[in-house]
Short mmCIF file of C-alpha atoms in Angstrom, two decimals:
data_model
loop_
_atom_site.label_atom_id
_atom_site.label_comp_id
_atom_site.label_asym_id
_atom_site.label_seq_id
_atom_site.Cartn_x
_atom_site.Cartn_y
_atom_site.Cartn_z
CA UNK A 1 0.00 0.00 0.00
CA UNK A 2 1.20 3.47 -0.90
CA UNK A 3 -0.01 6.49 1.07
CA UNK A 4 0.23 10.19 0.26
CA UNK A 5 -0.95 13.28 2.11
CA UNK A 6 -0.97 17.03 1.62
CA UNK A 7 -2.48 20.19 3.08
CA UNK A 8 -3.36 23.54 1.54
CA UNK A 9 -4.75 26.75 3.02
CA UNK A 10 -8.16 27.67 1.61
CA UNK A 11 -9.00 30.83 3.60
CA UNK A 12 -11.02 33.04 1.21
CA UNK A 13 -11.12 36.84 1.12
CA UNK A 14 -12.74 38.70 4.00
CA UNK A 15 -16.20 40.06 3.26
CA UNK A 16 -17.88 36.90 2.02
CA UNK A 17 -21.08 35.60 3.57
CA UNK A 18 -20.44 33.00 6.26
CA UNK A 19 -22.09 29.60 6.57
CA UNK A 20 -23.81 27.74 9.39
CA UNK A 21 -26.08 30.21 11.19
CA UNK A 22 -29.15 31.91 9.82
CA UNK A 23 -29.06 34.32 12.76
CA UNK A 24 -25.57 35.66 11.93
CA UNK A 25 -25.53 39.32 10.93
CA UNK A 26 -23.02 40.39 8.29
CA UNK A 27 -20.23 38.60 6.49
CA UNK A 28 -16.67 37.72 7.42
CA UNK A 29 -14.96 40.69 9.06
CA UNK A 30 -11.56 39.07 9.52
CA UNK A 31 -9.53 35.91 10.07
CA UNK A 32 -8.98 34.40 13.49
CA UNK A 33 -7.22 31.29 12.21
CA UNK A 34 -6.72 29.94 8.69
CA UNK A 35 -8.94 27.40 6.99
CA UNK A 36 -7.30 24.33 5.48
CA UNK A 37 -8.06 21.38 3.24
CA UNK A 38 -6.18 18.20 4.08
CA UNK A 39 -5.89 15.19 1.79
CA UNK A 40 -5.16 11.49 2.22
CA UNK A 41 -4.72 9.18 -0.78
CA UNK A 42 -3.80 5.52 -1.15
CA UNK A 43 -2.84 3.17 -3.96
CA UNK A 44 -3.10 -0.61 -3.72
CA UNK A 45 -0.83 -3.20 -5.26
CA UNK A 46 -3.37 -3.71 -8.04
CA UNK A 47 -3.50 0.01 -8.82
CA UNK A 48 -6.74 0.72 -6.92
CA UNK A 49 -6.74 4.42 -6.02
CA UNK A 50 -8.76 6.09 -3.25
CA UNK A 51 -8.84 9.59 -1.81
CA UNK A 52 -10.22 11.57 1.12
CA UNK A 53 -10.50 15.36 1.38
CA UNK A 54 -11.31 17.01 4.71
CA UNK A 55 -11.90 20.75 4.31
CA UNK A 56 -12.58 23.43 6.92
CA UNK A 57 -16.01 24.19 5.48
CA UNK A 58 -19.56 23.58 6.66
CA UNK A 59 -19.77 21.07 3.82
CA UNK A 60 -18.44 20.74 0.29
CA UNK A 61 -21.31 21.87 -1.93
CA UNK A 62 -22.42 19.64 -4.81
CA UNK A 63 -21.19 22.09 -7.43
CA UNK A 64 -17.72 22.22 -5.84
CA UNK A 65 -17.71 18.43 -5.52
CA UNK A 66 -18.17 18.15 -9.28
CA UNK A 67 -15.30 20.51 -10.00
CA UNK A 68 -12.97 18.67 -7.64
CA UNK A 69 -13.97 15.15 -8.69
CA UNK A 70 -13.45 15.80 -12.40
CA UNK A 71 -9.95 17.19 -11.87
CA UNK A 72 -8.97 14.46 -9.39
CA UNK A 73 -9.99 11.79 -11.89
CA UNK A 74 -7.85 13.48 -14.54
CA UNK A 75 -4.73 14.03 -12.42
CA UNK A 76 -4.76 11.05 -10.04
CA UNK A 77 -7.10 8.56 -11.66
CA UNK A 78 -9.29 8.37 -8.55
CA UNK A 79 -12.91 7.74 -9.65
CA UNK A 80 -15.83 9.47 -7.96
CA UNK A 81 -17.01 6.31 -6.18
CA UNK A 82 -13.64 6.04 -4.42
CA UNK A 83 -13.35 9.73 -3.46
CA UNK A 84 -14.77 11.21 -0.26
CA UNK A 85 -15.18 15.00 -0.10
CA UNK A 86 -16.06 16.08 3.42
CA UNK A 87 -16.35 19.27 5.42
CA UNK A 88 -15.27 19.44 9.03
CA UNK A 89 -18.56 21.34 9.54
CA UNK A 90 -17.06 24.48 11.03
CA UNK A 91 -19.75 27.15 11.27
CA UNK A 92 -17.12 29.89 10.89
CA UNK A 93 -16.24 29.42 7.24
CA UNK A 94 -17.47 30.88 3.95
CA UNK A 95 -20.84 30.14 2.39
CA UNK A 96 -20.57 28.84 -1.17
CA UNK A 97 -24.28 28.46 -1.85
CA UNK A 98 -23.86 30.36 -5.14
CA UNK A 99 -21.09 30.12 -7.76
CA UNK A 100 -18.22 32.53 -7.10
CA UNK A 101 -14.60 33.20 -7.96
CA UNK A 102 -13.68 32.42 -4.35
CA UNK A 103 -15.28 28.99 -4.63
CA UNK A 104 -13.31 28.27 -7.80
CA UNK A 105 -10.07 29.26 -6.06
CA UNK A 106 -10.85 26.86 -3.22
CA UNK A 107 -11.64 24.10 -5.69
CA UNK A 108 -8.36 24.58 -7.53
CA UNK A 109 -6.45 24.61 -4.25
CA UNK A 110 -8.03 21.33 -3.17
CA UNK A 111 -7.36 19.61 -6.50
CA UNK A 112 -3.79 20.83 -6.34
CA UNK A 113 -3.41 19.30 -2.89
CA UNK A 114 -4.79 15.98 -4.13
CA UNK A 115 -2.30 16.03 -7.00
CA UNK A 116 0.51 16.80 -4.55
CA UNK A 117 -0.53 13.95 -2.24
CA UNK A 118 -0.77 11.55 -5.17
CA UNK A 119 2.63 12.53 -6.54
CA UNK A 120 4.19 12.05 -3.11
CA UNK A 121 2.64 8.69 -2.29
CA UNK A 122 5.04 6.06 -0.99
CA UNK A 123 5.04 2.62 0.55
CA UNK A 124 3.53 2.82 4.01
CA UNK A 125 2.57 0.97 7.15
CA UNK A 126 -0.52 1.73 9.21
CA UNK A 127 -2.29 1.16 12.51
CA UNK A 128 -5.57 2.20 14.15
CA UNK A 129 -6.33 2.81 17.81
CA UNK A 130 -8.95 4.39 20.04
CA UNK A 131 -8.77 6.82 22.94
CA UNK A 132 -11.54 8.49 24.90
CA UNK A 133 -12.28 12.05 25.90
CA UNK A 134 -14.80 13.87 28.08
CA UNK A 135 -15.67 17.47 28.81
CA UNK A 136 -16.31 18.49 25.20
CA UNK A 137 -19.31 16.94 23.48
CA UNK A 138 -22.72 16.66 25.14
CA UNK A 139 -25.98 15.32 23.77
CA UNK A 140 -28.18 18.36 23.18
CA UNK A 141 -31.54 16.63 22.75
CA UNK A 142 -34.35 17.71 25.14
CA UNK A 143 -34.43 14.27 26.77
CA UNK A 144 -30.67 13.68 26.56
CA UNK A 145 -29.22 10.77 24.67
CA UNK A 146 -26.07 8.75 24.06
CA UNK A 147 -22.62 10.22 23.70
CA UNK A 148 -19.72 8.55 21.92
CA UNK A 149 -16.53 9.57 23.71
CA UNK A 150 -14.23 7.65 21.38
CA UNK A 151 -11.42 9.36 19.49
CA UNK A 152 -10.36 7.08 16.63
CA UNK A 153 -6.78 7.56 15.46
CA UNK A 154 -5.18 6.13 12.31
CA UNK A 155 -1.42 6.34 11.91
CA UNK A 156 0.33 6.19 8.54
CA UNK A 157 4.16 6.08 8.35
CA UNK A 158 6.56 5.40 5.52
CA UNK A 159 8.87 2.39 5.67
CA UNK A 160 11.60 4.42 7.38
CA UNK A 161 9.21 5.33 10.20
CA UNK A 162 8.65 8.91 9.08
CA UNK A 163 5.08 10.17 9.57
CA UNK A 164 2.93 10.66 6.50
CA UNK A 165 -0.47 11.32 8.05
CA UNK A 166 -2.62 11.01 11.14
CA UNK A 167 -6.40 10.78 10.83
CA UNK A 168 -8.52 11.64 13.87
CA UNK A 169 -12.27 11.04 14.10
CA UNK A 170 -14.52 12.40 16.87
CA UNK A 171 -18.26 13.09 16.82
CA UNK A 172 -19.23 16.60 17.93
CA UNK A 173 -20.51 19.71 16.14
CA UNK A 174 -17.57 22.11 15.59
CA UNK A 175 -19.76 24.94 16.83
CA UNK A 176 -17.91 26.32 19.81
CA UNK A 177 -18.23 29.68 18.06
CA UNK A 178 -21.76 30.98 17.65
CA UNK A 179 -23.65 33.28 15.29
CA UNK A 180 -22.07 36.31 16.99
CA UNK A 181 -18.70 35.39 15.46
CA UNK A 182 -17.71 37.06 12.19
CA UNK A 183 -14.14 35.81 11.93
CA UNK A 184 -13.07 32.87 9.82
CA UNK A 185 -12.06 29.95 12.02
CA UNK A 186 -11.68 26.19 11.76
CA UNK A 187 -12.98 25.96 15.37
CA UNK A 188 -11.60 23.11 17.51
CA UNK A 189 -10.77 20.74 14.60
CA UNK A 190 -8.30 23.31 13.30
CA UNK A 191 -6.62 23.61 16.68
CA UNK A 192 -6.44 19.83 17.01
CA UNK A 193 -4.86 19.37 13.57
CA UNK A 194 -2.27 22.10 14.09
CA UNK A 195 -1.20 20.68 17.44
CA UNK A 196 -1.02 17.12 16.13
CA UNK A 197 1.11 18.22 13.19
CA UNK A 198 3.43 20.14 15.51
CA UNK A 199 3.79 17.13 17.82
CA UNK A 200 4.06 14.32 15.29
CA UNK A 201 4.84 15.74 11.87
CA UNK A 202 3.06 14.78 8.69
CA UNK A 203 -0.48 15.86 7.83
CA UNK A 204 -3.29 15.64 10.40
CA UNK A 205 -6.86 15.19 9.15
CA UNK A 206 -9.89 15.76 11.38
CA UNK A 207 -12.89 13.62 10.41
CA UNK A 208 -16.09 14.80 12.10
CA UNK A 209 -17.99 11.75 13.35
CA UNK A 210 -21.76 11.38 13.87
CA UNK A 211 -22.70 14.68 15.51
CA UNK A 212 -26.32 15.34 14.66
CA UNK A 213 -27.35 15.47 18.31
CA UNK A 214 -24.03 16.46 19.93
CA UNK A 215 -22.38 19.84 20.36
CA UNK A 216 -19.83 21.41 22.72
CA UNK A 217 -21.39 21.65 26.15
CA UNK A 218 -24.87 20.65 24.99
CA UNK A 219 -26.15 24.19 24.42
CA UNK A 220 -29.60 24.63 22.86
CA UNK A 221 -29.57 24.59 19.04
CA UNK A 222 -32.77 26.64 19.19
CA UNK A 223 -30.79 29.40 20.86
CA UNK A 224 -28.29 29.44 18.02
CA UNK A 225 -31.17 29.43 15.55
CA UNK A 226 -32.43 32.74 16.93
CA UNK A 227 -29.08 34.28 17.83
CA UNK A 228 -28.84 33.52 21.57
CA UNK A 229 -25.25 32.53 22.39
CA UNK A 230 -23.89 31.02 25.60
CA UNK A 231 -21.07 33.20 27.01
CA UNK A 232 -18.57 30.33 27.06
CA UNK A 233 -18.72 29.85 23.29
CA UNK A 234 -15.39 31.57 22.68
CA UNK A 235 -12.10 31.12 20.83
CA UNK A 236 -10.52 30.24 24.15
CA UNK A 237 -12.95 27.34 24.54
CA UNK A 238 -12.31 26.19 20.98
CA UNK A 239 -8.59 26.21 21.71
CA UNK A 240 -9.08 24.20 24.87
CA UNK A 241 -11.24 21.60 23.14
CA UNK A 242 -8.86 21.24 20.22
CA UNK A 243 -5.86 20.87 22.52
CA UNK A 244 -7.62 18.17 24.54
CA UNK A 245 -8.47 16.16 21.42
CA UNK A 246 -4.92 16.55 20.14
CA UNK A 247 -3.47 15.33 23.42
CA UNK A 248 -5.57 12.16 23.26
CA UNK A 249 -4.72 11.61 19.60
CA UNK A 250 -0.98 12.05 20.14
CA UNK A 251 -1.01 9.63 23.07
CA UNK A 252 -2.88 6.99 21.06
CA UNK A 253 -0.64 7.54 18.04
CA UNK A 254 2.54 7.02 20.03
CA UNK A 255 1.22 3.74 21.38
CA UNK A 256 0.48 2.28 17.94
CA UNK A 257 2.76 -0.12 16.07
CA UNK A 258 2.15 0.30 12.34
CA UNK A 259 2.23 -2.80 10.15
CA UNK A 260 2.11 -3.45 6.40
CA UNK A 261 -1.33 -3.79 4.82
CA UNK A 262 -2.29 -4.42 1.23
CA UNK A 263 -5.95 -3.42 1.58
CA UNK A 264 -6.96 -0.41 -0.50
CA UNK A 265 -10.64 -0.42 -1.42
CA UNK A 266 -13.53 1.91 -1.96
CA UNK A 267 -17.21 1.92 -2.83
CA UNK A 268 -20.19 4.26 -2.78
CA UNK A 269 -23.94 4.08 -3.23
CA UNK A 270 -27.00 6.30 -3.36
CA UNK A 271 -29.83 5.49 -0.94
CA UNK A 272 -33.33 6.85 -1.58
CA UNK A 273 -35.07 7.88 1.64
CA UNK A 274 -38.70 8.89 2.14
CA UNK A 275 -39.40 12.58 2.63
CA UNK A 276 -41.74 13.65 5.42
CA UNK A 277 -45.21 14.95 4.51
CA UNK A 278 -45.50 18.72 4.54
CA UNK A 279 -48.36 21.22 4.62
CA UNK A 280 -49.46 23.15 1.55
CA UNK A 281 -46.78 25.71 0.66
CA UNK A 282 -49.21 28.63 0.78
CA UNK A 283 -50.64 27.57 4.13
CA UNK A 284 -47.15 27.12 5.57
CA UNK A 285 -46.04 30.54 4.32
CA UNK A 286 -49.09 32.21 5.86
CA UNK A 287 -48.41 30.42 9.16
CA UNK A 288 -44.84 31.72 9.08
CA UNK A 289 -46.06 35.28 8.51
CA UNK A 290 -48.49 34.97 11.40
CA UNK A 291 -45.84 33.56 13.74
CA UNK A 292 -43.44 36.35 12.79
CA UNK A 293 -46.12 38.96 13.48
CA UNK A 294 -46.87 37.41 16.87
CA UNK A 295 -43.18 37.41 17.77
CA UNK A 296 -42.89 41.07 16.77
CA UNK A 297 -45.93 41.98 18.88
CA UNK A 298 -44.61 40.16 21.95
CA UNK A 299 -41.18 41.72 21.53
CA UNK A 300 -42.69 45.21 21.21
CA UNK A 301 -44.83 44.65 24.31
CA UNK A 302 -41.63 44.11 26.29
CA UNK A 303 -42.95 40.98 27.97
CA UNK A 304 -40.74 38.55 29.85
CA UNK A 305 -37.55 37.37 28.15
CA UNK A 306 -38.92 33.84 28.33
CA UNK A 307 -42.11 34.76 26.47
CA UNK A 308 -40.14 36.65 23.85
CA UNK A 309 -37.70 33.79 23.37
CA UNK A 310 -40.44 31.20 22.86
CA UNK A 311 -42.28 33.43 20.39
CA UNK A 312 -39.12 34.04 18.37
CA UNK A 313 -38.30 30.32 18.34
CA UNK A 314 -41.86 29.49 17.22
CA UNK A 315 -41.50 32.00 14.39
CA UNK A 316 -38.17 30.48 13.36
CA UNK A 317 -39.68 26.99 13.28
CA UNK A 318 -42.63 28.23 11.22
CA UNK A 319 -40.21 29.79 8.74
CA UNK A 320 -38.21 26.56 8.59
CA UNK A 321 -41.32 24.51 7.75
CA UNK A 322 -42.42 27.10 5.18
CA UNK A 323 -39.06 26.75 3.47
CA UNK A 324 -39.38 22.97 3.36
CA UNK A 325 -42.97 23.18 2.11
CA UNK A 326 -41.90 25.49 -0.70
CA UNK A 327 -39.12 23.21 -1.92
CA UNK A 328 -39.81 22.12 -5.53
CA UNK A 329 -38.55 18.65 -4.59
CA UNK A 330 -40.87 18.33 -1.59
CA UNK A 331 -42.71 15.33 -3.03
CA UNK A 332 -39.60 13.45 -4.16
CA UNK A 333 -37.50 10.94 -2.26
CA UNK A 334 -34.27 12.20 -0.72
CA UNK A 335 -31.12 10.85 -2.38
CA UNK A 336 -28.28 10.44 0.10
CA UNK A 337 -24.76 9.33 -0.74
CA UNK A 338 -22.96 6.78 1.41
CA UNK A 339 -19.37 5.68 0.91
CA UNK A 340 -16.62 3.50 2.32
CA UNK A 341 -12.84 3.66 1.91
CA UNK A 342 -10.33 1.18 3.31
CA UNK A 343 -6.91 2.67 4.02
CA UNK A 344 -5.22 -0.54 5.12
CA UNK A 345 -6.61 -1.39 8.58
CA UNK A 346 -8.94 1.65 8.69
CA UNK A 347 -12.42 1.63 7.18
CA UNK A 348 -13.53 5.25 6.80
CA UNK A 349 -17.27 5.52 6.15
CA UNK A 350 -19.00 8.61 4.82
CA UNK A 351 -22.59 9.83 4.89
CA UNK A 352 -23.98 13.01 3.34
CA UNK A 353 -25.87 14.19 6.38
CA UNK A 354 -25.80 14.79 10.12
CA UNK A 355 -26.12 11.34 11.65
CA UNK A 356 -27.34 10.92 15.23
CA UNK A 357 -24.90 9.33 17.68
CA UNK A 358 -26.97 6.19 18.28
CA UNK A 359 -27.04 5.45 14.56
CA UNK A 360 -23.29 5.84 14.35
CA UNK A 361 -22.85 3.47 17.28
CA UNK A 362 -25.17 0.97 15.61
CA UNK A 363 -23.06 1.03 12.43
CA UNK A 364 -19.72 0.72 14.18
CA UNK A 365 -20.92 -2.13 16.38
CA UNK A 366 -22.02 -4.06 13.30
CA UNK A 367 -18.87 -3.63 11.22
CA UNK A 368 -16.11 -3.36 13.82
CA UNK A 369 -15.81 -0.67 16.47
CA UNK A 370 -12.05 -0.75 16.75
CA UNK A 371 -11.07 -0.08 13.13
CA UNK A 372 -14.07 1.77 11.71
CA UNK A 373 -15.09 5.41 11.86
CA UNK A 374 -17.77 7.50 10.16
CA UNK A 375 -17.53 10.98 8.67
CA UNK A 376 -20.66 13.11 8.68
CA UNK A 377 -21.12 15.89 6.10
CA UNK A 378 -19.28 13.69 3.60
CA UNK A 379 -20.10 14.49 -0.04
CA UNK A 380 -22.53 17.23 0.94
CA UNK A 381 -25.52 16.99 3.24
CA UNK A 382 -29.26 16.40 3.16
CA UNK A 383 -29.50 17.71 6.72
CA UNK A 384 -30.25 15.94 9.98
CA UNK A 385 -30.55 12.15 10.16
CA UNK A 386 -32.32 11.50 13.48
CA UNK A 387 -33.30 8.25 15.15
CA UNK A 388 -36.96 7.24 14.89
CA UNK A 389 -37.68 7.98 18.54
CA UNK A 390 -36.35 11.54 18.19
CA UNK A 391 -39.36 12.44 16.05
CA UNK A 392 -41.67 11.54 18.92
CA UNK A 393 -39.79 13.87 21.25
CA UNK A 394 -39.59 16.72 18.74
CA UNK A 395 -37.12 19.56 18.94
CA UNK A 396 -34.76 21.22 16.52
CA UNK A 397 -33.24 18.29 14.63
CA UNK A 398 -36.48 16.40 13.75
CA UNK A 399 -38.10 19.68 12.72
CA UNK A 400 -35.13 20.55 10.53
CA UNK A 401 -34.91 17.04 9.06
CA UNK A 402 -36.65 16.38 5.75
CA UNK A 403 -37.09 12.67 6.46
CA UNK A 404 -39.84 10.41 7.75
CA UNK A 405 -39.23 8.79 11.13
CA UNK A 406 -37.41 5.49 10.74
CA UNK A 407 -35.40 6.42 7.66
CA UNK A 408 -32.30 7.00 9.78
CA UNK A 409 -32.32 3.36 10.84
CA UNK A 410 -32.86 2.22 7.25
CA UNK A 411 -29.92 4.36 6.18
CA UNK A 412 -27.72 2.92 8.94
CA UNK A 413 -28.49 -0.59 7.71
CA UNK A 414 -27.51 0.42 4.16
CA UNK A 415 -24.19 1.79 5.42
CA UNK A 416 -23.57 -1.46 7.31
CA UNK A 417 -24.16 -3.48 4.14
CA UNK A 418 -21.79 -1.25 2.17
CA UNK A 419 -19.06 -1.51 4.81
CA UNK A 420 -19.41 -5.27 5.00
CA UNK A 421 -18.39 -5.43 1.35
CA UNK A 422 -14.84 -4.40 2.22
CA UNK A 423 -12.23 -7.13 1.72
CA UNK A 424 -10.44 -8.49 4.77
CA UNK A 425 -7.55 -6.38 6.00
#
């Protein structure tokens, strides 16, 4: 097995709209820390080529995926079904919802990094291990829920023992920074990668695991939706979280003993999921207008902060449903991409959505906890992928999801079947 890795800065110009929070006011006013794209590629003895891109973006939009995939196929021969294009899901990066020159620059930078990694690939040994961490992620659901405290670490060295890459996977929203932040930042994944690279050398990739119901500290996602930010959501906290993850990853890495592996494999599939029923678009839009008017009246009346908050949240939910109801694809199934790459002993799964923790645990238990990890926001996103019981409880994620209850479990089973197709390590 040959492994290559590369990293490239992708921080765009200041002034662009930022992604992640509808409540954010204004675009990027500056740069707190740079945004990066990091790349891992592998080539098997039979010429099989696979690649993984982890970029400090909310997600990699479909249009940008197409640009990258076409160039990667041309320069490295990696086909689309063996290429994962994932965002770390930082909420402090640029929004590329529309075509732009800045998006094209980022795309060219990423394809250049893939070409660099491919050109520098060399015979390698690998190992995978797991550490645990607490004090960062918390399940944010109204009734609580599971938390996966595992930090999966994959180590890739050349035959002389020099580091090529370290991949770290941990499931938590990279949303330490809230909608009040207008500075570009990779949040805690960026801190973790920088510290790992300083400590170990090589390229460090942060793969964001199932995080649909987990964020730093368990703050209310409804608060973020309407612009209410907990005071501890600061750059200092992001630095502390990233440093803690890096410390665990470095300790696990140093305890691993890499071995040769010939397994290089990849596959992908599209799963069609049922979309939830929605009200008539006109009715939903009128309900949103009424809820907004009620919120404005309550705010003007200077009632209690609690009453104002609940009215504003209700208006935000009504607007969310109106947006879903007005979607031209509202009556069509939801196509979601799933993928699997085997870098020697590591099976790196991808899903184009925000998977709940319990579903991630279900997948890993079925295909091998110790050498498997899952990247959310991989090859775009269809939004939240809750468990069936979450719909009965309600709250932000089921409301934001476009799926029918139970489709998350069906998706998890499809990912399990895909992963089970990997050859033995």
